[in-house]
mmCIF file of C-alpha atoms in Angstrom:
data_model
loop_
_atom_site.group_PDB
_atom_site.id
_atom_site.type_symbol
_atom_site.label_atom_id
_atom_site.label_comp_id
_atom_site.label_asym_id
_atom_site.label_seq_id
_atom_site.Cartn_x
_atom_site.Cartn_y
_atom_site.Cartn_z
ATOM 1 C CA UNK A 1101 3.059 -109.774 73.369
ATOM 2 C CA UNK A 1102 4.814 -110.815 70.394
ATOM 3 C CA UNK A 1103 4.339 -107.287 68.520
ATOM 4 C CA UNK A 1104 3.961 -107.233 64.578
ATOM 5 C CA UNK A 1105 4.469 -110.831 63.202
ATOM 6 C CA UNK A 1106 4.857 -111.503 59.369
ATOM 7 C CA UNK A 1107 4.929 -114.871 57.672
ATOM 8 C CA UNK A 1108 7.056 -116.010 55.772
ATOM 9 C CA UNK A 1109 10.083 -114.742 56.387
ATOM 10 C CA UNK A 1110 11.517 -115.506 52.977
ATOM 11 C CA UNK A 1111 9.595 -116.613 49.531
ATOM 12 C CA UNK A 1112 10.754 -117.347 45.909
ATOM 13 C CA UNK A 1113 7.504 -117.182 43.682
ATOM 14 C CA UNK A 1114 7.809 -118.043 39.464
ATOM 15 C CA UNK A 1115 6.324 -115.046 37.547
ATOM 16 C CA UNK A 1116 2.429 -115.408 37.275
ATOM 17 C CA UNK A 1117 2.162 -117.280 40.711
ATOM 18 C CA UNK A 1118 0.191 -115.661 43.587
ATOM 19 C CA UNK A 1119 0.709 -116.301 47.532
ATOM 20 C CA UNK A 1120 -0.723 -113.705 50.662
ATOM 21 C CA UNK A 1121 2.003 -112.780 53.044
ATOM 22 C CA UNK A 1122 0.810 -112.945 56.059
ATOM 23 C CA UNK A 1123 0.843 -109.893 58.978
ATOM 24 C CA UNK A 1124 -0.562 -110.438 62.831
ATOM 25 C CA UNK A 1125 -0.718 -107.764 65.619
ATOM 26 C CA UNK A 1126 -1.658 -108.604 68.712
ATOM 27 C CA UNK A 1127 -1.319 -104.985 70.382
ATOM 28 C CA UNK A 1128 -5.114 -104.404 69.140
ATOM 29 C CA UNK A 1129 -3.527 -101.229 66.557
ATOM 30 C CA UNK A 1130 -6.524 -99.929 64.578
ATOM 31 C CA UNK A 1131 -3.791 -98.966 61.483
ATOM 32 C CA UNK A 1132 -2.010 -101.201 59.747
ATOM 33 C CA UNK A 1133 -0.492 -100.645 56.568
ATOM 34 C CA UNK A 1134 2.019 -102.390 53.884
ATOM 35 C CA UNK A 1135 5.304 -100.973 52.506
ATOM 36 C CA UNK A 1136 8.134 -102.219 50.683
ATOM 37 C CA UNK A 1137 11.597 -101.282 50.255
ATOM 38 C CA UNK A 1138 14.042 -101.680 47.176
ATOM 39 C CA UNK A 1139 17.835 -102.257 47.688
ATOM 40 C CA UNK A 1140 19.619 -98.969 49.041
ATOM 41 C CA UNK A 1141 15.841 -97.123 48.629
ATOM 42 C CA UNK A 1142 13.705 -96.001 51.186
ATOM 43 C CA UNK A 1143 10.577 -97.674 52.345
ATOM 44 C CA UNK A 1144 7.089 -97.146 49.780
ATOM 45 C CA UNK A 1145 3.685 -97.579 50.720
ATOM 46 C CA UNK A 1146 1.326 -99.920 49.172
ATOM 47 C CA UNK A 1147 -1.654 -100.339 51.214
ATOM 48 C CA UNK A 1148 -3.239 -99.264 54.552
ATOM 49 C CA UNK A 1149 -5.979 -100.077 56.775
ATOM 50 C CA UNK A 1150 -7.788 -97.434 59.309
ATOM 51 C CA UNK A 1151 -9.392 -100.318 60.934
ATOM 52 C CA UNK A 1152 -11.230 -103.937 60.220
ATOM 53 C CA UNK A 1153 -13.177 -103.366 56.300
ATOM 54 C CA UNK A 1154 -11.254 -100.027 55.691
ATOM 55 C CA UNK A 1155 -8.411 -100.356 53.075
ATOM 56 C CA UNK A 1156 -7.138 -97.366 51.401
ATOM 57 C CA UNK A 1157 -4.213 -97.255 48.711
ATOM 58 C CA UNK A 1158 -0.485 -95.752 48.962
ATOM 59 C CA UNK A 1159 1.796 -94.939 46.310
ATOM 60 C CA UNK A 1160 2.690 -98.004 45.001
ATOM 61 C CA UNK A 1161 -0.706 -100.013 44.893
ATOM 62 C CA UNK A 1162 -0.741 -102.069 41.825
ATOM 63 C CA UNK A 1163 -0.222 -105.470 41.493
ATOM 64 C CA UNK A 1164 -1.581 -105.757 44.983
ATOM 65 C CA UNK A 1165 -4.391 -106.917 46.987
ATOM 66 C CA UNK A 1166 -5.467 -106.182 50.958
ATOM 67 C CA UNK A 1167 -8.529 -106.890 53.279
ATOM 68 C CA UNK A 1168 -8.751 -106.593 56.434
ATOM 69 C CA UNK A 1169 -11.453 -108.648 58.143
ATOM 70 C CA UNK A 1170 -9.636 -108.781 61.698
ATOM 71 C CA UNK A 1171 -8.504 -106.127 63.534
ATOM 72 C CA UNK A 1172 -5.386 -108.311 63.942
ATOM 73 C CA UNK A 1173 -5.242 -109.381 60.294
ATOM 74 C CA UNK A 1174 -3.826 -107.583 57.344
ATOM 75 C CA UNK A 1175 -3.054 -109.969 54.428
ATOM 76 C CA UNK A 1176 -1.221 -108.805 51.321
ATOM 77 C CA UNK A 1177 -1.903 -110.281 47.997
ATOM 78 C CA UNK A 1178 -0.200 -111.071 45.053
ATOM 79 C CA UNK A 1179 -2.825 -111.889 42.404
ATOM 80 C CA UNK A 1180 0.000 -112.768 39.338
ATOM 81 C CA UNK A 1181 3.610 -111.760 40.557
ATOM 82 C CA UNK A 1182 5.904 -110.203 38.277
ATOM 83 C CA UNK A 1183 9.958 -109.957 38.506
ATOM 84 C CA UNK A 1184 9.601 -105.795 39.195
ATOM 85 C CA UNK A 1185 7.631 -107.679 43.092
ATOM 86 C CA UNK A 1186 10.380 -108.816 43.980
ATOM 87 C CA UNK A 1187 11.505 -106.676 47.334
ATOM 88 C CA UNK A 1188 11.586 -106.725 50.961
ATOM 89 C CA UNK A 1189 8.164 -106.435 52.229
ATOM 90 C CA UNK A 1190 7.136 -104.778 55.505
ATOM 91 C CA UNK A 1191 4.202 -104.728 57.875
ATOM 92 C CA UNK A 1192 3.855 -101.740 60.650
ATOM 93 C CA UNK A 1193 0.713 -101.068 63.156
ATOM 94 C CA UNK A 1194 -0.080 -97.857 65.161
ATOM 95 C CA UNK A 1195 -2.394 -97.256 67.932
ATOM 96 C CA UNK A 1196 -3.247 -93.795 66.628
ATOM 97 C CA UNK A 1197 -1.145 -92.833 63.733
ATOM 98 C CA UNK A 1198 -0.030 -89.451 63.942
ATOM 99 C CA UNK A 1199 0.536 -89.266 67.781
ATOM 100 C CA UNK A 1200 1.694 -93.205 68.521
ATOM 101 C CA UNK A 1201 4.842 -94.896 66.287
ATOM 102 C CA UNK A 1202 4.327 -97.387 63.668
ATOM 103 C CA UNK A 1203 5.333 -100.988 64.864
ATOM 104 C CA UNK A 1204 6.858 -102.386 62.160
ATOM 105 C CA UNK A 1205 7.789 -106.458 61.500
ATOM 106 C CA UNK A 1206 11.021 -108.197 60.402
ATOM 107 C CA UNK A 1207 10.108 -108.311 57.049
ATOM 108 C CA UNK A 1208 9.723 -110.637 54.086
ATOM 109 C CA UNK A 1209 11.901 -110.895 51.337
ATOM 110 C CA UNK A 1210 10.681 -111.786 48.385
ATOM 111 C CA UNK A 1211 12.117 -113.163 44.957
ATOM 112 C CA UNK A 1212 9.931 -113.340 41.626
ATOM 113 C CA UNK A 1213 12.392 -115.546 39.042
ATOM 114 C CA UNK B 492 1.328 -83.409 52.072
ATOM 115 C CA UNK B 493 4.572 -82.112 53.125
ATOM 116 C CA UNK B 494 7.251 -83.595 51.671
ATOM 117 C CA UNK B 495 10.811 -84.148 53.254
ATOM 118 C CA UNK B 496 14.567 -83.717 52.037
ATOM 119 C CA UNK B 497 17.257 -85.361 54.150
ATOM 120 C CA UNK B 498 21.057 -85.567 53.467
ATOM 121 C CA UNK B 499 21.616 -88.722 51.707
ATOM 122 C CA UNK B 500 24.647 -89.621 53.655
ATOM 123 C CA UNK B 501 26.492 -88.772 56.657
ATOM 124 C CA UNK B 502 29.825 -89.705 58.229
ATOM 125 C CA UNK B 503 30.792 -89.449 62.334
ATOM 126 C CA UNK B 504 33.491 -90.683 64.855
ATOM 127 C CA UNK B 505 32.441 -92.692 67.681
ATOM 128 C CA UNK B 506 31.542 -90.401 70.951
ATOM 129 C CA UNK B 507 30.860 -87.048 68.348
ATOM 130 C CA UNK B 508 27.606 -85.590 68.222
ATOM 131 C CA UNK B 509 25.557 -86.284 65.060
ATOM 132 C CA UNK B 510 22.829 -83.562 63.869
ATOM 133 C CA UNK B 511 20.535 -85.055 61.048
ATOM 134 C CA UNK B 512 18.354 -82.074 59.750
ATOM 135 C CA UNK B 513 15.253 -82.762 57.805
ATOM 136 C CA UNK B 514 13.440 -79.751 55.417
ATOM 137 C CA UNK B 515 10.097 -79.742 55.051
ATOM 138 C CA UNK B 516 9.165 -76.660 53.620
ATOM 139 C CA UNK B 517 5.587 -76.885 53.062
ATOM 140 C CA UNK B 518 4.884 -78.393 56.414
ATOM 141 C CA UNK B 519 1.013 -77.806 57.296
ATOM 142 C CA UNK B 520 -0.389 -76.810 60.569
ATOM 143 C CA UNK B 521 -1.599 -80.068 61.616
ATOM 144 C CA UNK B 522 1.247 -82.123 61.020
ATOM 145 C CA UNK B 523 3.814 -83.833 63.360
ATOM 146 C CA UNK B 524 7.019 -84.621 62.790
ATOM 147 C CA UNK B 525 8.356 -88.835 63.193
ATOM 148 C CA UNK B 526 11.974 -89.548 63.227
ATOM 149 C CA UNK B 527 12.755 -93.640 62.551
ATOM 150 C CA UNK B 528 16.030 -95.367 62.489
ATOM 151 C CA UNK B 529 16.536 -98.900 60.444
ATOM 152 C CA UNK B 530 19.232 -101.487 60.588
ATOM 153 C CA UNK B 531 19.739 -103.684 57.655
ATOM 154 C CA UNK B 532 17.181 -106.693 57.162
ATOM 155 C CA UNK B 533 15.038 -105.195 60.155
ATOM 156 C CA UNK B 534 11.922 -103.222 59.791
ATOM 157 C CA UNK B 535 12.278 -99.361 60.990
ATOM 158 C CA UNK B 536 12.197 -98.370 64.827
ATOM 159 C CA UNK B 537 10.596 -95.361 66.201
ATOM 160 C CA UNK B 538 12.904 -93.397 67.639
ATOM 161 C CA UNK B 539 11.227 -89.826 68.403
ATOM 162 C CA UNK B 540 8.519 -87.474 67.422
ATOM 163 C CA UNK B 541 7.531 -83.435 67.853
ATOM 164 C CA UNK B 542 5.096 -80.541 66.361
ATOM 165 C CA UNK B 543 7.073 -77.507 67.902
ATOM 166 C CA UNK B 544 10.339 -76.488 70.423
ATOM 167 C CA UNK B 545 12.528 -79.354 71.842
ATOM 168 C CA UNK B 546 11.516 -82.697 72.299
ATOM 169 C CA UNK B 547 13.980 -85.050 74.370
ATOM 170 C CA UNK B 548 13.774 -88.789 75.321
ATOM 171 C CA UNK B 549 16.769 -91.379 76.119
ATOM 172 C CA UNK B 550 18.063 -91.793 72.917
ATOM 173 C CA UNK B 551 17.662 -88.486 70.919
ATOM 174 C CA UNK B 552 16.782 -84.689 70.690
ATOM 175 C CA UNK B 553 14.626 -83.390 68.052
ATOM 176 C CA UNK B 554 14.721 -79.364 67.360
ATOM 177 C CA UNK B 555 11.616 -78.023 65.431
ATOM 178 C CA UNK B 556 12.377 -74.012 64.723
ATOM 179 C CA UNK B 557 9.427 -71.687 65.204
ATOM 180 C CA UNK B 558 8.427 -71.874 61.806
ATOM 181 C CA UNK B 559 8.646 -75.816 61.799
ATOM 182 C CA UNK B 560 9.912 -75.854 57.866
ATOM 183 C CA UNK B 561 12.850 -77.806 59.497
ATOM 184 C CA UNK B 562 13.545 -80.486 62.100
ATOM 185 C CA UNK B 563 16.880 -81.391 63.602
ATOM 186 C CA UNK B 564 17.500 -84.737 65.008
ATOM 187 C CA UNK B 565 20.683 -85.391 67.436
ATOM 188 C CA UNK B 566 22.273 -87.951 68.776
ATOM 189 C CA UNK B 567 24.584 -87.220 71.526
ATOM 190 C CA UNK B 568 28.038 -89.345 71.767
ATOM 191 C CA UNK B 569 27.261 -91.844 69.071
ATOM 192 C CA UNK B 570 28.522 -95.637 68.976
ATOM 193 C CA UNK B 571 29.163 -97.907 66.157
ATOM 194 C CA UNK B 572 26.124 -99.611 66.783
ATOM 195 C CA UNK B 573 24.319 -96.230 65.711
ATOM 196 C CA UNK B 574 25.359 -97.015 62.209
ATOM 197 C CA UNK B 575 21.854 -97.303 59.822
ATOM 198 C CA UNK B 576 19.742 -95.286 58.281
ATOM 199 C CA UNK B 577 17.452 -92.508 59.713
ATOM 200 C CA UNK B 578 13.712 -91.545 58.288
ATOM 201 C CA UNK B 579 11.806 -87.970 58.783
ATOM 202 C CA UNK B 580 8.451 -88.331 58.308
ATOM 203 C CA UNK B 581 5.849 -85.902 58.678
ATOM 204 C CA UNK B 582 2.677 -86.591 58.846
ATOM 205 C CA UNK B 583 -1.093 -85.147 58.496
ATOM 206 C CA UNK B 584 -3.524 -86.381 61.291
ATOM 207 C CA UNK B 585 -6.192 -85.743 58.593
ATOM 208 C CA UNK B 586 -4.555 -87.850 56.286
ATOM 209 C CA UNK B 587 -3.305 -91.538 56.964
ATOM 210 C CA UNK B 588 -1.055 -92.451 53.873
ATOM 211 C CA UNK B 589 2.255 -91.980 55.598
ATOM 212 C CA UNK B 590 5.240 -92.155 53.176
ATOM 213 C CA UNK B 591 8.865 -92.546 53.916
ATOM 214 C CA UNK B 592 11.542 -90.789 51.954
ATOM 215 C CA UNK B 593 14.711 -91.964 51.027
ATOM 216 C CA UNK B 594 16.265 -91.699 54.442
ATOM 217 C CA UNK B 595 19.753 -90.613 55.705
ATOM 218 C CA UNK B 596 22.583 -93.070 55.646
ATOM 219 C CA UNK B 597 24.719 -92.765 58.827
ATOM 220 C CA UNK B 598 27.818 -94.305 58.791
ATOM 221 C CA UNK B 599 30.052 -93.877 62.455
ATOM 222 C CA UNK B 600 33.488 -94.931 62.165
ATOM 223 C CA UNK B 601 35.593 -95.970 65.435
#
């Protein structure tokens, strides 16, 4: 049971480049959801997912992309990234989000140059 | 939804008793209250949740009042390794966009 699993760890991307970072659950979580977090901020939310071909924005949606085809799967997209992406990104899962924790990953920290 | 205010900061001495209170004022009737802690480069931990009274597990108490526009996390006898930063969320089961706020920075000195 490896828990929440995000790939990669760390990325540099030039401005205008896309890439997908990649999250995995195996502890068959309906929610899912993407956040990041700024140095010394708190943690914002960009997309989530209520279960396989439900997506629903957060707070900080633009720029980004999500599906979720997979129960397991919740890929984040960057269509064109720009210098203000660059963050630490973070992946969390819930069996039943207001009564179960979030699971969250290790992360992936991401430069845009 | 409700939103939370937390102390930005907080200093302790190992083995002391750290209480972490969290306002949220507008609290709804539905909602439950999450406390997470997060160590640097490491995605946030669960640590405990509560809707009303005293909730206890192996690591932490939370305190909700009667009229739940506050929560009170403590951590008995805390170590160095308690050092991080500590989230109060509280969230709608109607609604699923769960959003952290800033957090409380807890800082234990030996």
């Amino acid at each position: 049971n490896a828990g929440v699993t995000q790939t990669p760890k760390f990325q540099v991307l030039k401005t205008g480049q896309s890439m997908t970072l990649q999250c995995a659950q195996d502890m068959n979580h309906e929610y899912m959801s993407w956040y990041r977090q700024d140095p010394g901020m708190g943690l914002r939310l960009i997309h989530y997912s209520v279960g396989a071909g439900i997506t629903d924005q957060g707070e900080v949606p633009n720029g980004y992309n999500v599906s979720r085809s997979t129960t397991e799967d919740f890929p984040l997209r960057l269509l064109s990234a720009a210098p203000s992406q660059t963050s630490v990104y973070f992946c969390a899962s819930s069996y039943s989000l207001h009564v179960s924790p979030l699971h969250f990953g290790n992360g992936t920290r991401l430069t845009v140059t | 939804l409700a939103k939370t205010t937390q102390p930005i900061s907080m200093d302790s001495y190992e083995g002391q008793e750290v209480n972490i209170t969290c306002s949220h004022n507008n609290i709804a009737t539905n909602d439950y209250i999450t406390w997470y802690q997060q160590f640097p480069s490491q995605g946030p931990r669960f640590i405990i949740q509560g809707y009303k009274t005293k909730v206890t597990n192996e690591v932490a108490s939370l305190f909700i009042p009667a009229d739940r526009k506050s929560s009170t996390l403590s951590l008995p006898r805390v170590s160095l390794s308690d050092t991080a930063v500590y989230y109060c969320l509280v969230g709608d089961p109607n609604n699923n966009d769960m959003r952290f706020g800033a957090g409380t920075r807890l800082t234990v000195k030996p």
